[in-house]
Amino acid sequence: MIRKSWHEKVAYQIYPKSFCDSNGDGVGDLRGVIRKLDYLKGLGVDIVWLSPIYCSPLADQGYDISDYYSIDPLFGSMDDMDELLTQAKQRDISIVMDLVVNHCSDEHEWFQKACADPDGRYGKFFYIRDWKEGDPLPCNWRSYFGGPCWEKLPGHDDKIYFHAFHKKQPDLNWENPDLREEVYKMVNWWLDKGLGGFRLDAIINIKKLLPFRDFPADREDGLCSIHRMLEQATGIGQFLGEMRDRTFAPHNAFTVGEVFNEKPEDIPDFIGANGYFSSMFDFAETILNHSDKGWYDQAPVTAEQYKAACFQSQEKAADIGFLSNLIENHDESRGVCRYIPEEDLSLTSKKLLAGLYFMLRGLPWIYQGQELGMENPVVRDISQVNDISALDQYQVALDAGLSPAQALKSIQMHCRDNARTPFQWDATANAGFTTGTPWLPVNSNYKTLNLAAQIDDEDSVYNWYRKLIRLRKDPVWKETVVYGELIPYLAKQKNLMAYYRKGEKTLLVAGNFQRQPQTMALPAPVGEVLLNNLDGFQVEDGQLCLEGYQFVVFSLEEK
Ligand code: TEU
């Protein structure tokens, strides 16, 4: 693997709407981010991805962009953005923005012009088809947020357009070179400005299976999961390779792809030596137990499943390139609530999960608030739910015959509001996030779970993350932590997740992923203990005794 300077880094995702509100309107903003740059520096963050802050009607919280060249006034101005880039640079922090180009907003000028003249230049920027009442749709794919992928083109009774996500997010037609040129121009404009790179939103969707066609229905609605077409669509490399060559490569930009369901043979193309992206997220854990029926049919993840998914991904990426590892993001449940059984959630188990994923090979990502061990809020009433995906899934559950109470319970785990509640800075009103009314209620646990309560507590989740980061950057261990080969250890031992990192030195990472204590045979005597989420541990007859949810990292002595 060709070594890159970003390999040693630590990355952090900011969901601007919920990070820090500087002007009291209840919505986080760019000046709020600037205000917290020293906090991020203190944590040890090097790369920051900002979820969308472009002009947007916010039908999907900014993932519906109406102007790629402007900052939405809700978040600030272009001057604020420029200041953020400058101030971040002074602190050696690189800023990465979301690149949302599978679709734009229906309020984008391109779509407006397409509606005005569907046969003109901009009509060809989208997938528009002739259609009249009674005709079958061009395909029966279900959009990600429910219902068919087709919607009537405003102003035209005889035309429809394609949207893989919300109807306010019309898909851009990447088959059209003219559209691609517009995208590259915009990407280069941002990179020329000094942006560090991009996170590529929903990028796998830019290649459609054409001509559009039906697949067998998988629900009563007669539609099928859009994944069926993604499994069969080929040729995305032409677009991604071209984009890399025209934009990212000449700027030496850092990019991370939101890539789902990749095939092992695709990995070299995506993140190999001349890959389309620098890195891509490993979603193997987040998609565990996914069901085409809907969220209500999704079983909880077990420790064994979690371990197997991590190890498989590590094996797939091996020496090819660097995965981006995560336990949560703005679309997911808080990791500690997803991967740890509710009754076992504790300081110790939170630290175990943090340690297990952070020590994997790849680029570790922290989603805002994860470093505090922030948790999912309880969804008490459907009227409080903001997430369009959860609202759809609530209906899916009702349609499947669940009672309203059961349906509400069924969206609790995957509701995207879970990770979108405001950052809990301190115990003052609204967790110090805003002086106004927060756009999404603060989690009621903020009085005890907040940064101010953790920052000076050596034992806190926050300081645990700092220790993990310090170890990754420690000149003595860095080579091994960053590049050391990952070899699973005693992978068959139930609820034990352990692995070697073998580089200049050999480390053993071990976590007892259950409430009960368990022992682990040591392959060699314990050398230096680098991390331990409890006080000490016992070694008896070459067996390491681990308490429930104990996590340790140590070097091994040569035999
Ligand atoms: O997500 C893409 C995606 O495929 C899913 O994570 C999707 O949001 C989820 O299955 C719905 O429950 C990206 C963004 O991360 C997400 O926030 C946006 O809504 C989406 O693209 C559309 O831009």
Coordinates of C-alpha atoms and ligand atoms in Angstrom, one line a residue:
M1 CA 0.0 0.0 0.0
I2 CA 1.3 3.4 -0.9
R3 CA 1.5 5.4 2.4
K4 CA -0.3 8.7 2.5
S5 CA -0.1 11.4 5.1
W6 CA -3.8 11.2 5.9
H7 CA -3.5 7.6 6.9
E8 CA -2.2 8.7 10.3
K9 CA -5.1 11.1 10.9
V10 CA -8.2 11.1 12.9
A11 CA -11.4 12.3 11.2
Y12 CA -14.6 13.9 12.7
Q13 CA -18.0 14.5 11.3
I14 CA -20.0 17.6 12.1
Y15 CA -23.7 17.8 11.6
P16 CA -23.8 21.6 11.5
K17 CA -27.4 22.0 12.3
S18 CA -26.9 20.4 15.7
F19 CA -23.3 21.3 16.6
C20 CA -23.2 24.8 18.0
D21 CA -25.6 27.7 17.5
S22 CA -23.8 31.1 17.6
N23 CA -26.9 33.4 17.0
G24 CA -29.6 31.9 19.1
D25 CA -32.0 30.8 16.2
G26 CA -32.0 27.2 17.4
V27 CA -29.9 26.0 14.5
G28 CA -26.2 25.3 14.6
D29 CA -24.1 27.4 12.2
L30 CA -20.6 28.0 10.7
R31 CA -19.7 30.6 13.3
G32 CA -20.5 27.9 15.9
V33 CA -18.1 25.5 14.2
I34 CA -15.4 28.2 14.1
R35 CA -16.0 28.8 17.8
K36 CA -15.3 25.1 18.5
L37 CA -12.2 24.6 16.4
D38 CA -10.0 24.7 19.5
Y39 CA -12.2 22.0 21.1
L40 CA -11.7 19.8 18.0
K41 CA -7.9 20.5 18.1
G42 CA -7.8 19.6 21.7
L43 CA -9.5 16.3 21.0
G44 CA -6.9 15.5 18.4
V45 CA -9.0 15.8 15.2
D46 CA -7.2 16.4 11.9
I47 CA -10.0 16.1 9.2
V48 CA -13.5 17.5 9.6
W49 CA -16.4 16.6 7.4
L50 CA -19.3 19.1 7.4
S51 CA -22.7 17.7 6.5
P52 CA -24.3 20.0 3.9
I53 CA -24.5 23.7 4.5
Y54 CA -25.3 24.7 0.9
C55 CA -28.5 26.6 0.0
S56 CA -31.3 24.1 0.5
P57 CA -35.0 24.0 1.2
L58 CA -34.0 21.3 3.8
A59 CA -36.5 18.7 2.6
D60 CA -33.8 16.2 3.6
Q61 CA -31.8 18.4 5.9
G62 CA -29.6 19.9 3.3
Y63 CA -29.0 16.8 1.2
D64 CA -31.3 18.6 -1.3
I65 CA -29.1 21.4 -2.6
S66 CA -30.6 24.3 -4.5
D67 CA -27.3 26.1 -5.1
Y68 CA -23.9 24.4 -4.9
Y69 CA -22.0 27.7 -4.9
S70 CA -23.7 29.4 -1.9
I71 CA -24.0 28.8 1.9
D72 CA -27.5 28.7 3.2
P73 CA -28.2 31.8 5.3
L74 CA -29.4 29.5 8.1
F75 CA -25.7 28.4 8.5
G76 CA -24.0 31.7 7.7
S77 CA -22.3 33.2 4.7
M78 CA -19.5 32.5 2.3
D79 CA -17.3 34.9 4.4
D80 CA -18.0 32.6 7.4
M81 CA -17.0 29.6 5.2
D82 CA -13.8 31.3 4.1
E83 CA -13.0 32.2 7.7
L84 CA -13.6 28.6 8.7
L85 CA -11.2 27.4 6.1
T86 CA -8.5 29.9 7.1
Q87 CA -8.9 29.2 10.9
A88 CA -9.0 25.5 10.4
K89 CA -5.8 25.6 8.3
Q90 CA -4.1 27.6 11.1
R91 CA -4.8 24.7 13.3
D92 CA -3.7 22.1 10.8
I93 CA -7.3 20.9 10.4
S94 CA -8.5 20.0 6.9
I95 CA -12.2 20.7 6.1
V96 CA -14.1 18.3 3.9
M97 CA -17.6 19.1 2.6
D98 CA -20.4 16.8 1.5
L99 CA -20.6 16.4 -2.3
V100 CA -24.3 15.6 -3.0
V101 CA -24.4 15.0 -6.8
N102 CA -26.6 12.0 -7.2
H103 CA -29.4 14.5 -7.0
C104 CA -30.1 18.2 -6.4
S105 CA -33.1 20.0 -5.0
D106 CA -36.3 20.4 -7.1
E107 CA -35.7 24.1 -6.3
H108 CA -32.3 24.1 -8.0
E109 CA -32.2 26.3 -11.1
W110 CA -31.4 23.3 -13.3
F111 CA -34.6 21.6 -12.3
Q112 CA -36.6 24.7 -12.6
K113 CA -35.4 25.2 -16.1
A114 CA -36.0 21.5 -16.9
C115 CA -39.6 22.0 -15.9
A116 CA -39.9 25.1 -18.0
D117 CA -38.4 23.3 -21.0
P118 CA -38.1 19.5 -20.6
D119 CA -36.7 19.0 -24.1
G120 CA -34.0 21.7 -23.6
R121 CA -30.5 21.6 -22.2
Y122 CA -31.6 21.2 -18.6
G123 CA -34.3 18.6 -19.2
K124 CA -31.3 16.3 -20.1
F125 CA -29.8 16.9 -16.7
F126 CA -32.5 14.7 -15.2
Y127 CA -34.3 11.5 -16.0
I128 CA -37.6 12.7 -17.5
R129 CA -40.0 10.3 -19.2
D130 CA -43.3 10.6 -21.0
W131 CA -46.1 9.2 -19.0
K132 CA -49.9 9.4 -18.8
E133 CA -52.4 8.3 -16.2
G134 CA -52.9 4.5 -16.5
D135 CA -49.5 3.8 -18.0
P136 CA -47.1 1.6 -16.0
L137 CA -44.2 3.5 -14.5
P138 CA -40.8 3.0 -16.3
C139 CA -39.7 0.9 -13.3
N140 CA -41.1 -0.3 -10.0
W141 CA -38.2 0.7 -7.8
R142 CA -39.0 2.0 -4.3
S143 CA -37.4 5.3 -3.4
Y144 CA -35.3 5.3 -0.2
F145 CA -37.9 7.4 1.6
G146 CA -40.9 5.3 0.4
G147 CA -43.2 5.3 -2.6
P148 CA -42.2 4.9 -6.3
C149 CA -39.1 6.6 -7.7
W150 CA -41.3 8.6 -10.1
E151 CA -43.2 11.8 -9.7
K152 CA -45.1 14.1 -12.0
L153 CA -43.0 16.8 -13.5
P154 CA -44.4 20.1 -12.2
G155 CA -46.3 21.8 -15.0
H156 CA -46.6 18.8 -17.2
D157 CA -49.4 16.2 -16.9
D158 CA -47.7 13.9 -19.4
K159 CA -44.2 13.7 -17.9
I160 CA -42.6 12.2 -14.9
Y161 CA -39.1 12.4 -13.4
F162 CA -36.9 10.0 -11.4
H163 CA -35.9 10.4 -7.8
A164 CA -34.1 7.7 -5.8
F165 CA -34.6 9.6 -2.5
H166 CA -37.3 12.2 -1.8
K167 CA -39.5 13.7 -4.5
K168 CA -37.8 17.0 -3.8
Q169 CA -34.4 15.3 -4.7
P170 CA -34.6 14.7 -8.5
D171 CA -31.7 12.5 -9.7
L172 CA -29.1 14.0 -11.9
N173 CA -28.4 12.3 -15.2
W174 CA -24.8 11.3 -15.1
E175 CA -25.0 9.7 -18.6
N176 CA -25.1 13.3 -19.9
P177 CA -21.5 14.7 -20.3
D178 CA -22.8 18.2 -20.1
L179 CA -24.1 17.5 -16.5
R180 CA -20.8 15.9 -15.6
E181 CA -18.9 19.0 -16.8
E182 CA -21.1 21.2 -14.5
V183 CA -20.3 18.9 -11.6
Y184 CA -16.6 19.0 -12.2
K185 CA -16.6 22.7 -12.5
M186 CA -18.3 23.1 -9.2
V187 CA -16.0 20.6 -7.5
N188 CA -12.9 22.4 -8.8
W189 CA -14.3 25.7 -7.7
W190 CA -14.5 24.5 -4.1
L191 CA -11.1 22.8 -4.2
D192 CA -9.5 25.9 -5.7
K193 CA -10.9 27.8 -2.7
G194 CA -8.8 25.6 -0.4
L195 CA -11.3 22.9 0.6
G196 CA -9.5 19.7 1.7
G197 CA -11.9 17.4 -0.2
F198 CA -15.2 15.7 -0.1
R199 CA -17.4 13.0 1.3
L200 CA -19.3 11.6 -1.6
D201 CA -23.0 11.3 -0.7
A202 CA -25.0 8.3 -2.0
I203 CA -22.4 8.1 -4.8
I204 CA -23.2 4.5 -5.7
N205 CA -26.6 5.6 -7.0
I206 CA -25.2 7.8 -9.8
K207 CA -25.2 4.8 -12.2
K208 CA -28.7 3.5 -13.0
L209 CA -29.6 0.3 -14.6
L210 CA -30.8 1.4 -18.0
P211 CA -33.2 1.1 -19.7
F212 CA -35.3 1.2 -16.5
R213 CA -37.0 -2.1 -15.8
D214 CA -39.1 -3.9 -13.2
F215 CA -38.0 -6.4 -10.6
P216 CA -40.2 -8.7 -8.6
A217 CA -42.1 -6.8 -5.9
D218 CA -41.0 -7.4 -2.3
R219 CA -43.9 -5.7 -0.5
E220 CA -47.6 -5.3 -0.9
D221 CA -47.0 -1.9 -2.6
G222 CA -45.9 -3.8 -5.7
L223 CA -42.5 -2.1 -5.6
C224 CA -39.0 -3.5 -5.1
S225 CA -36.0 -2.3 -3.1
I226 CA -33.8 -0.1 -5.2
H227 CA -30.9 -2.3 -4.1
R228 CA -32.0 -4.8 -6.8
M229 CA -31.0 -2.3 -9.5
L230 CA -27.8 -1.4 -7.7
E231 CA -26.7 -5.0 -7.7
Q232 CA -27.0 -5.2 -11.5
A233 CA -25.9 -1.7 -12.6
T234 CA -22.4 -1.8 -14.1
G235 CA -20.1 0.9 -15.4
I236 CA -20.0 3.4 -12.6
G237 CA -16.2 3.4 -12.9
Q238 CA -16.4 5.4 -16.0
F239 CA -18.0 8.3 -14.1
L240 CA -15.9 8.0 -11.0
G241 CA -12.6 7.6 -12.8
E242 CA -13.4 10.7 -14.9
M243 CA -14.4 12.7 -11.8
R244 CA -11.1 11.7 -10.0
D245 CA -9.0 12.6 -13.0
R246 CA -10.7 15.9 -13.6
T247 CA -11.0 17.1 -10.1
F248 CA -9.7 15.3 -7.0
A249 CA -6.4 14.0 -8.4
P250 CA -5.1 17.3 -9.8
H251 CA -5.9 18.9 -6.4
N252 CA -4.5 16.0 -4.3
A253 CA -7.9 16.2 -2.5
F254 CA -9.0 13.8 0.2
T255 CA -12.2 11.9 -0.6
V256 CA -14.3 9.4 1.2
G257 CA -17.1 7.6 -0.6
E258 CA -20.4 6.6 0.9
V259 CA -20.3 3.2 -0.7
F260 CA -22.7 0.4 0.2
N261 CA -22.8 -3.2 -0.8
E262 CA -19.5 -3.1 -2.7
K263 CA -18.3 -6.4 -4.2
P264 CA -14.9 -7.6 -2.9
E265 CA -13.5 -7.4 -6.5
D266 CA -14.4 -3.7 -6.6
I267 CA -12.3 -2.6 -3.7
P268 CA -9.0 -2.0 -5.6
D269 CA -10.9 0.2 -8.1
F270 CA -12.5 2.2 -5.3
I271 CA -9.6 2.6 -2.8
G272 CA -6.6 1.0 -4.4
A273 CA -3.4 2.7 -5.5
N274 CA -5.3 4.8 -8.2
G275 CA -8.7 4.4 -6.7
Y276 CA -11.7 6.6 -7.3
F277 CA -11.5 7.8 -3.7
S278 CA -8.9 8.1 -1.0
S279 CA -11.1 6.0 1.3
M280 CA -14.6 4.6 1.7
F281 CA -16.8 4.0 4.7
D282 CA -17.1 0.5 6.0
F283 CA -20.8 0.1 6.5
A284 CA -20.7 -3.7 7.0
E285 CA -21.7 -3.3 10.6
T286 CA -24.3 -0.7 10.0
I287 CA -26.2 -2.8 7.5
L288 CA -26.2 -6.0 9.6
N289 CA -29.7 -7.6 9.7
H290 CA -31.1 -5.1 7.2
S291 CA -34.5 -6.3 5.9
D292 CA -36.2 -5.4 2.7
K293 CA -39.4 -5.5 4.6
G294 CA -38.5 -2.4 6.6
W295 CA -37.0 -1.4 9.9
Y296 CA -39.6 -3.2 11.9
D297 CA -38.2 -6.5 10.7
Q298 CA -34.6 -5.7 11.6
A299 CA -33.2 -7.8 14.5
P300 CA -30.7 -6.4 17.0
V301 CA -27.0 -6.9 16.3
T302 CA -25.1 -9.4 18.4
A303 CA -21.5 -9.1 19.5
E304 CA -20.6 -12.1 17.3
Q305 CA -22.2 -10.5 14.2
Y306 CA -20.4 -7.3 14.9
K307 CA -17.0 -9.0 15.2
A308 CA -17.5 -11.1 12.1
A309 CA -18.5 -8.0 10.0
C310 CA -15.5 -6.0 11.2
F311 CA -13.1 -8.9 10.4
Q312 CA -14.6 -9.6 7.0
S313 CA -14.2 -5.9 6.0
Q314 CA -10.7 -5.9 7.2
E315 CA -9.9 -8.9 5.2
K316 CA -11.5 -7.5 2.1
A317 CA -9.6 -4.2 2.3
A318 CA -6.4 -5.9 3.5
D319 CA -3.4 -4.2 1.9
I320 CA -5.4 -2.7 -0.9
G321 CA -6.4 0.6 0.8
F322 CA -7.7 2.3 3.9
L323 CA -11.3 1.9 5.0
S324 CA -13.0 4.6 7.0
N325 CA -14.2 3.1 10.2
L326 CA -17.2 4.3 12.1
I327 CA -19.8 3.3 14.7
E328 CA -22.3 6.0 13.9
N329 CA -23.1 8.9 11.6
H330 CA -26.0 11.3 11.0
D331 CA -28.1 8.5 9.4
E332 CA -27.5 5.9 12.1
S333 CA -28.4 5.2 15.6
R334 CA -25.8 6.1 18.2
G335 CA -23.3 3.3 18.1
V336 CA -23.4 2.6 21.8
C337 CA -27.2 2.0 21.6
R338 CA -26.9 -0.1 18.4
Y339 CA -24.1 -2.5 19.3
I340 CA -24.4 -2.8 23.1
P341 CA -27.6 -4.3 24.6
E342 CA -29.5 -1.6 26.5
E343 CA -29.2 -3.3 29.8
D344 CA -25.4 -3.4 29.5
L345 CA -24.9 0.2 28.5
S346 CA -22.2 1.7 30.8
L347 CA -19.1 3.7 30.9
T348 CA -17.1 0.5 30.5
S349 CA -19.1 -0.9 27.6
K350 CA -19.0 2.4 25.8
K351 CA -15.2 2.4 26.1
L352 CA -15.0 -1.1 24.8
L353 CA -16.9 -0.3 21.6
A354 CA -14.8 2.8 21.1
G355 CA -11.6 0.8 21.5
L356 CA -12.6 -2.1 19.3
Y357 CA -13.4 0.0 16.3
F358 CA -10.8 2.7 16.8
M359 CA -8.0 0.2 16.8
L360 CA -9.0 -1.4 13.5
R361 CA -6.9 -0.7 10.5
G362 CA -8.1 2.3 8.6
L363 CA -9.1 5.9 9.2
P364 CA -11.1 6.3 12.4
W365 CA -14.1 8.6 12.2
I366 CA -15.8 10.2 15.2
Y367 CA -19.3 11.5 14.8
Q368 CA -20.1 14.6 16.9
G369 CA -21.0 13.7 20.4
Q370 CA -19.8 10.1 20.0
E371 CA -16.7 11.2 22.0
L372 CA -19.0 11.8 24.9
G373 CA -20.9 8.5 24.5
M374 CA -24.1 10.3 23.5
E375 CA -27.1 8.1 23.4
N376 CA -30.4 7.8 21.4
P377 CA -33.3 9.9 22.7
V378 CA -36.5 8.0 23.4
V379 CA -39.1 8.5 20.7
R380 CA -42.3 9.1 22.7
D381 CA -44.7 10.2 20.0
I382 CA -44.7 10.1 16.2
S383 CA -45.5 13.8 16.1
Q384 CA -42.1 14.5 17.5
V385 CA -40.3 12.7 14.7
N386 CA -38.5 14.9 12.2
D387 CA -36.7 12.3 10.1
I388 CA -38.5 11.7 6.8
S389 CA -37.1 8.2 6.6
A390 CA -38.5 7.3 10.1
L391 CA -41.9 8.8 9.2
D392 CA -42.0 6.5 6.1
Q393 CA -40.8 3.5 8.1
Y394 CA -43.5 4.1 10.7
Q395 CA -46.1 3.9 7.9
V396 CA -44.4 0.7 6.6
A397 CA -44.7 -0.9 10.0
L398 CA -48.4 0.1 10.3
D399 CA -49.1 -1.3 6.8
A400 CA -47.4 -4.5 7.9
G401 CA -50.0 -4.8 10.6
L402 CA -48.2 -3.4 13.7
S403 CA -50.1 -1.4 16.2
P404 CA -49.2 2.4 16.5
A405 CA -47.4 1.6 19.7
Q406 CA -45.4 -1.2 18.1
A407 CA -44.7 0.8 15.0
L408 CA -43.3 3.6 17.2
K409 CA -41.1 1.2 19.0
S410 CA -39.9 -0.3 15.7
I411 CA -38.5 3.0 14.5
Q412 CA -36.7 3.8 17.7
M413 CA -33.5 2.1 16.8
H414 CA -33.0 3.5 13.3
C415 CA -34.7 6.8 13.4
R416 CA -32.2 9.3 12.0
D417 CA -33.1 11.8 14.6
N418 CA -31.1 9.6 17.1
A419 CA -27.8 11.1 16.1
R420 CA -29.1 14.5 15.1
T421 CA -30.1 15.8 18.6
P422 CA -27.9 18.8 19.6
F423 CA -24.4 18.4 20.9
Q424 CA -24.4 18.3 24.7
W425 CA -21.8 20.9 25.7
D426 CA -22.8 21.5 29.3
A427 CA -25.6 21.2 31.9
T428 CA -27.1 24.7 31.2
A429 CA -30.3 25.2 29.3
N430 CA -30.4 23.3 26.0
A431 CA -27.1 21.7 26.8
G432 CA -25.3 25.0 25.9
F433 CA -26.1 24.3 22.3
T434 CA -28.3 27.4 21.8
T435 CA -29.8 30.3 23.7
G436 CA -33.0 29.9 21.6
T437 CA -35.3 26.9 21.0
P438 CA -33.3 24.0 19.5
W439 CA -34.7 22.8 16.1
L440 CA -34.7 19.3 17.5
P441 CA -35.1 18.7 21.2
V442 CA -31.9 18.1 23.3
N443 CA -31.7 14.6 24.7
S444 CA -33.1 14.7 28.2
N445 CA -30.0 13.1 29.7
Y446 CA -27.9 16.2 28.9
K447 CA -27.7 17.3 32.6
T448 CA -25.4 14.4 33.4
L449 CA -24.1 13.5 30.0
N450 CA -22.2 16.5 28.6
L451 CA -18.8 17.7 27.7
A452 CA -18.3 20.0 30.7
A453 CA -18.9 17.0 33.0
Q454 CA -16.3 14.9 31.2
I455 CA -13.5 17.2 30.1
D456 CA -11.6 17.1 33.4
D457 CA -12.6 13.6 34.4
E458 CA -9.8 11.3 33.5
D459 CA -12.2 8.4 33.5
S460 CA -14.7 9.9 31.1
V461 CA -15.6 8.6 27.6
Y462 CA -14.2 11.9 26.2
N463 CA -10.8 11.3 27.8
W464 CA -10.9 7.7 26.7
Y465 CA -11.2 8.9 23.1
R466 CA -8.3 11.3 23.7
K467 CA -6.2 8.3 24.9
L468 CA -7.1 6.3 21.8
I469 CA -6.1 9.3 19.6
R470 CA -2.9 9.8 21.6
L471 CA -1.9 6.2 21.1
R472 CA -2.5 6.5 17.3
K473 CA -0.2 9.5 17.2
D474 CA 2.4 8.2 19.6
P475 CA 5.8 8.1 17.7
V476 CA 6.6 4.8 19.4
W477 CA 3.4 3.0 18.5
K478 CA 2.2 4.9 15.5
E479 CA 3.6 2.7 12.8
T480 CA 1.9 -0.4 14.3
V481 CA -1.4 1.3 15.1
V482 CA -1.7 2.8 11.7
Y483 CA -0.2 0.2 9.4
G484 CA 0.1 -3.0 11.4
E485 CA -1.6 -6.0 9.8
L486 CA -4.8 -6.9 11.5
I487 CA -5.0 -10.6 12.3
P488 CA -8.0 -11.9 14.2
Y489 CA -7.1 -13.8 17.4
L490 CA -9.3 -16.6 18.8
A491 CA -12.1 -15.4 16.4
K492 CA -14.2 -18.4 17.3
Q493 CA -14.3 -17.7 21.1
K494 CA -17.8 -16.4 21.7
N495 CA -18.2 -12.7 22.6
L496 CA -14.5 -12.2 22.6
M497 CA -13.3 -9.8 20.0
A498 CA -9.5 -9.8 19.8
Y499 CA -7.0 -9.1 17.1
Y500 CA -3.3 -8.5 16.6
R501 CA -1.9 -5.5 15.0
K502 CA 1.5 -6.6 13.6
G503 CA 3.8 -3.9 12.4
E504 CA 7.1 -2.7 13.7
K505 CA 5.8 -4.1 17.0
T506 CA 3.1 -6.6 17.9
L507 CA 0.0 -5.4 19.8
L508 CA -2.9 -7.4 21.0
V509 CA -6.3 -5.7 21.2
A510 CA -8.8 -7.7 23.2
G511 CA -12.4 -6.9 24.3
N512 CA -14.8 -9.0 26.3
F513 CA -18.0 -8.2 24.5
Q514 CA -20.4 -9.5 27.2
R515 CA -21.5 -8.8 30.8
Q516 CA -19.9 -12.0 32.2
P517 CA -16.2 -12.3 32.8
Q518 CA -14.2 -14.6 30.5
T519 CA -10.7 -15.7 30.1
M520 CA -8.5 -15.5 27.0
A521 CA -5.4 -17.7 26.4
L522 CA -2.4 -15.5 26.0
P523 CA -0.2 -16.2 23.0
A524 CA 2.9 -14.7 24.7
P525 CA 3.6 -12.9 28.0
V526 CA 2.0 -9.4 28.3
G527 CA 4.5 -6.6 27.7
E528 CA 3.4 -3.0 28.0
V529 CA -0.2 -2.3 28.7
L530 CA -1.2 0.7 26.5
L531 CA -5.0 0.9 27.2
N532 CA -7.3 -0.6 29.7
N533 CA -10.9 0.5 30.4
L534 CA -10.8 -0.9 33.9
D535 CA -8.2 -1.0 36.7
G536 CA -5.7 -3.8 36.0
F537 CA -6.4 -7.4 35.1
Q538 CA -5.4 -10.9 36.3
V539 CA -3.2 -13.3 34.5
E540 CA -3.4 -17.0 35.6
D541 CA -1.6 -19.8 34.0
G542 CA -1.2 -18.0 30.7
Q543 CA -4.9 -17.0 30.7
L544 CA -5.9 -13.4 30.8
C545 CA -9.0 -12.8 32.9
L546 CA -11.2 -10.2 31.5
E547 CA -14.1 -8.6 33.4
G548 CA -17.4 -7.9 31.6
Y549 CA -16.9 -5.5 28.8
Q550 CA -13.2 -5.1 29.7
F551 CA -11.0 -3.8 26.9
V552 CA -7.3 -3.9 26.8
V553 CA -4.4 -3.2 24.4
F554 CA -1.0 -4.4 25.2
S555 CA 2.3 -5.3 23.5
L556 CA 3.5 -8.9 23.6
E557 CA 6.9 -9.9 24.9
E558 CA 9.0 -12.0 22.6
K559 CA 9.0 -15.6 23.7
Ligands
TEU1 O1 -27.5 8.5 2.5 C1 -27.6 7.6 1.5 C2 -28.3 6.3 1.9 O2 -28.4 5.5 1.0 C3 -28.8 6.0 3.2 O3 -28.0 6.1 4.3 C4 -30.2 6.5 3.5 O4 -30.2 7.8 4.0 C5 -31.0 5.7 4.4 O5 -31.0 4.4 4.0 C6 -32.4 6.2 4.6 O6 -32.9 5.6 5.8 C7 -27.1 9.8 2.1 C8 -27.0 10.8 3.3 O7 -26.1 10.3 4.3 C9 -28.4 10.9 3.9 O8 -28.5 11.7 5.0 C10 -29.3 11.5 2.8 O9 -30.6 11.5 3.2 C11 -29.2 10.7 1.5 O10 -27.9 10.4 1.1 C12 -29.7 11.5 0.3 O11 -28.9 12.5 0.0

